[in-house]
Short mmCIF file of C-alpha atoms in Angstrom, two decimals:
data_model
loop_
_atom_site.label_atom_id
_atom_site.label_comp_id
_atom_site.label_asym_id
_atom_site.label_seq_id
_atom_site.Cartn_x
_atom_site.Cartn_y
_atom_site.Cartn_z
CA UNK A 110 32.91 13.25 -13.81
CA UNK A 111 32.91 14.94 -17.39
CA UNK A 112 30.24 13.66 -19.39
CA UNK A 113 32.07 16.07 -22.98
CA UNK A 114 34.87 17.97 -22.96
CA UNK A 115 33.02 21.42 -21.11
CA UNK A 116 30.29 19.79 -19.11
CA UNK A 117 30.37 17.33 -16.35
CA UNK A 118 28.21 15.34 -14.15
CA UNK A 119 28.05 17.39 -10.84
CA UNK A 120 27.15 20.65 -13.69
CA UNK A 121 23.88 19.01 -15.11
CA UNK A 122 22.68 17.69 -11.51
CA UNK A 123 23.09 20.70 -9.64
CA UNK A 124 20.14 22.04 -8.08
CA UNK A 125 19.41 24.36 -5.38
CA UNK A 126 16.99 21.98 -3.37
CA UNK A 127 19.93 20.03 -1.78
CA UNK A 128 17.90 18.53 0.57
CA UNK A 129 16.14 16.28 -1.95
CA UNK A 130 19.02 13.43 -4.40
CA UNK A 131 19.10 14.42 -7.19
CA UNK A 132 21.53 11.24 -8.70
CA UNK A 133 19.80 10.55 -12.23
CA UNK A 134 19.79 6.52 -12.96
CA UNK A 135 21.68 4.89 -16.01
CA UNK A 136 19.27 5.70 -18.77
CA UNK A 137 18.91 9.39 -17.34
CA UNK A 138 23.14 9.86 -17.29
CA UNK A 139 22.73 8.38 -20.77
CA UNK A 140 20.95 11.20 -21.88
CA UNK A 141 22.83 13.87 -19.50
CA UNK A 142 25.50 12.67 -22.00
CA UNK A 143 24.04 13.02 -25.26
CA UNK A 144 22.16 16.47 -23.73
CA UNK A 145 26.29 17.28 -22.76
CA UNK A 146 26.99 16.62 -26.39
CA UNK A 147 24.27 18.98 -27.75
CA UNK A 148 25.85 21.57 -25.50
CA UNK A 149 28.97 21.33 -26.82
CA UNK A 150 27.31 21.88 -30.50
CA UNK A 151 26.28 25.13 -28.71
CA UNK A 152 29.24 26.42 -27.35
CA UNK A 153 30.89 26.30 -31.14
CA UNK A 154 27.70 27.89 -32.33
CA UNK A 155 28.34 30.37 -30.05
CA UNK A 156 32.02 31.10 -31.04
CA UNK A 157 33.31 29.18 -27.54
CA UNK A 158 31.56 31.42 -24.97
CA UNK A 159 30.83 29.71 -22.03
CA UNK A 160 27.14 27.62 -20.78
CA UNK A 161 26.15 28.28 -17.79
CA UNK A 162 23.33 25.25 -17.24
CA UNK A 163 21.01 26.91 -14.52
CA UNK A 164 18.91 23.18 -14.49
CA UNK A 165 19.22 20.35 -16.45
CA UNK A 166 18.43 16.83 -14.90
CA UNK A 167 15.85 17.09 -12.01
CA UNK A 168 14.64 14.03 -10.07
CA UNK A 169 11.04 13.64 -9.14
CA UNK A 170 11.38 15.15 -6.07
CA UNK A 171 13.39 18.33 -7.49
CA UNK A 172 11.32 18.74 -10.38
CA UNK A 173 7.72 18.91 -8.01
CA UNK A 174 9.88 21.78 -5.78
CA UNK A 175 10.07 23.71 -8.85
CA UNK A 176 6.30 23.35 -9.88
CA UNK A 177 7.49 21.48 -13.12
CA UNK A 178 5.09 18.98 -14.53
CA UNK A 179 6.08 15.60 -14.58
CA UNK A 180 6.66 15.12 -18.43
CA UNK A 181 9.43 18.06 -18.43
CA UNK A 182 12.23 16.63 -20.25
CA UNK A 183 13.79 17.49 -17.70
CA UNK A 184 13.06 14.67 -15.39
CA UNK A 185 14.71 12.20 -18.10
CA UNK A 186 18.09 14.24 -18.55
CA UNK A 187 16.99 15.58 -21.42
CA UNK A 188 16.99 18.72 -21.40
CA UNK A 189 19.09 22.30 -19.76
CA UNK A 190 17.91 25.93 -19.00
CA UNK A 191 21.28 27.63 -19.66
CA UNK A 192 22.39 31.13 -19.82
CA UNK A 193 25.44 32.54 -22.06
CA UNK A 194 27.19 35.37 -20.25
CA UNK A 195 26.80 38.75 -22.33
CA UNK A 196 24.76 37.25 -24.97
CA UNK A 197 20.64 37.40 -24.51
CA UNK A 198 18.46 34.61 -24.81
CA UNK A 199 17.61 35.45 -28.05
CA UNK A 200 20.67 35.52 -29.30
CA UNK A 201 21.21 32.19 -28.36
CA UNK A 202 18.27 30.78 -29.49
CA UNK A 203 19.02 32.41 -33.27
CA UNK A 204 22.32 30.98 -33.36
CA UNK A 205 21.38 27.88 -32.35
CA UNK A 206 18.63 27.99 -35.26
CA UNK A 207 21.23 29.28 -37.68
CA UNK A 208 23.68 26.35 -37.03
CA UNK A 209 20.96 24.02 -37.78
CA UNK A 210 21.48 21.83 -34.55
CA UNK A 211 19.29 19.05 -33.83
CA UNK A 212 17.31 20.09 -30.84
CA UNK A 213 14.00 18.93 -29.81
CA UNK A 214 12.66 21.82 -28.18
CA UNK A 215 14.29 25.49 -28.21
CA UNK A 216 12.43 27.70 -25.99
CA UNK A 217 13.24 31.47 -25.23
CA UNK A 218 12.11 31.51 -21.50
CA UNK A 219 11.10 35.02 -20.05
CA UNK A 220 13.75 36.59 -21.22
CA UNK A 221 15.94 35.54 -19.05
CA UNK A 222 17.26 31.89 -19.95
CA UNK A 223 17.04 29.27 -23.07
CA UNK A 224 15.76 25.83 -22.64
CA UNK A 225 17.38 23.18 -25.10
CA UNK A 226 16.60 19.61 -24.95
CA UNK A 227 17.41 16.19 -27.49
CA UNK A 228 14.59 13.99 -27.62
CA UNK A 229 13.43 11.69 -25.01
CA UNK A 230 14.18 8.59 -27.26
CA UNK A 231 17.72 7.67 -28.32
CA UNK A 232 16.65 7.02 -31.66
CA UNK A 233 13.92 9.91 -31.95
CA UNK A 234 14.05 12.09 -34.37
CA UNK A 235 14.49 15.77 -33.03
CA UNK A 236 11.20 17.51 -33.77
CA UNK A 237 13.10 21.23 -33.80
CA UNK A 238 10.24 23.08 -32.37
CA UNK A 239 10.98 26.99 -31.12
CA UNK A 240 8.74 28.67 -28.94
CA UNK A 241 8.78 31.45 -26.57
CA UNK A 242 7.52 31.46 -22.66
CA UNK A 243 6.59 34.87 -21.12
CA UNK A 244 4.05 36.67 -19.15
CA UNK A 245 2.25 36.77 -22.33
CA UNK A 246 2.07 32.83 -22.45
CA UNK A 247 3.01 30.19 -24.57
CA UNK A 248 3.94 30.96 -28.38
CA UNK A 249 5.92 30.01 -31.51
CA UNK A 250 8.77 31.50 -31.99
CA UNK A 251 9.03 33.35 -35.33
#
């Protein structure tokens, strides 16, 4: 089921813990589809390449077999760890900044993935905040 023109249901559900469901409610597809719609801001702020979404919507369940805490916005469809093919996280994360998109969080994640989420509430105002995750810890991103 496409949620935007690029990104579909099955693509923001996937996870590799198939043994657990991982079928978001109504509210949670409701925000897989405005998170879908964010992504699509992306893609053009990216010149077209293609998302790969390496996690996006995780039920309970999935989200504990990952170690994530339980206020990830994650767990409400609200948010994606995705990966652009040939172009680094940071990249990513700078062109995102420099097409002024309205993302909640923007986090450069070890190098090796972005996370991007809206906010939790449909009519919250996206609080743009950048940081970067590494061995290091926990830090803005400047």
């Amino acid at each position: 089921m496409n949620l935007t023109e690029h990104f579909t249901l099955e693509e923001l559900t996937t996870t590799d813990h198939r043994e657990f469901d991982n079928t978001p409610n109504e509210t949670e597809r409701e925000n897989l589809v405005r998170l879908a719609g964010l992504l699509e801001l992306v893609k053009v702020a990216l010149g077209g390449k293609p998302i790969m979404v390496n996690s996006a919507f995780r039920s309970k369940q999935v989200n504990d077999a990952v170690g994530s805490k339980d206020t990830s916005q994650h767990r409400v469809g609200c948010a994606a760890d995705i990966r652009v093919p040939g172009v680094t996280p940071d990249q990513v994360v700078k062109a995102v900044i420099a097409a002024k998109l309205p993302f909640d969080q923007l986090i450069r994640e070890f190098d090796r993935w972005t996370h991007i989420s809206i906010p939790n509430d449909l009519n919250g105002k996206p609080r743009g905040q950048t940081l970067i995750i590494d061995k290091a810890g926990v830090r803005p991103y400047v």
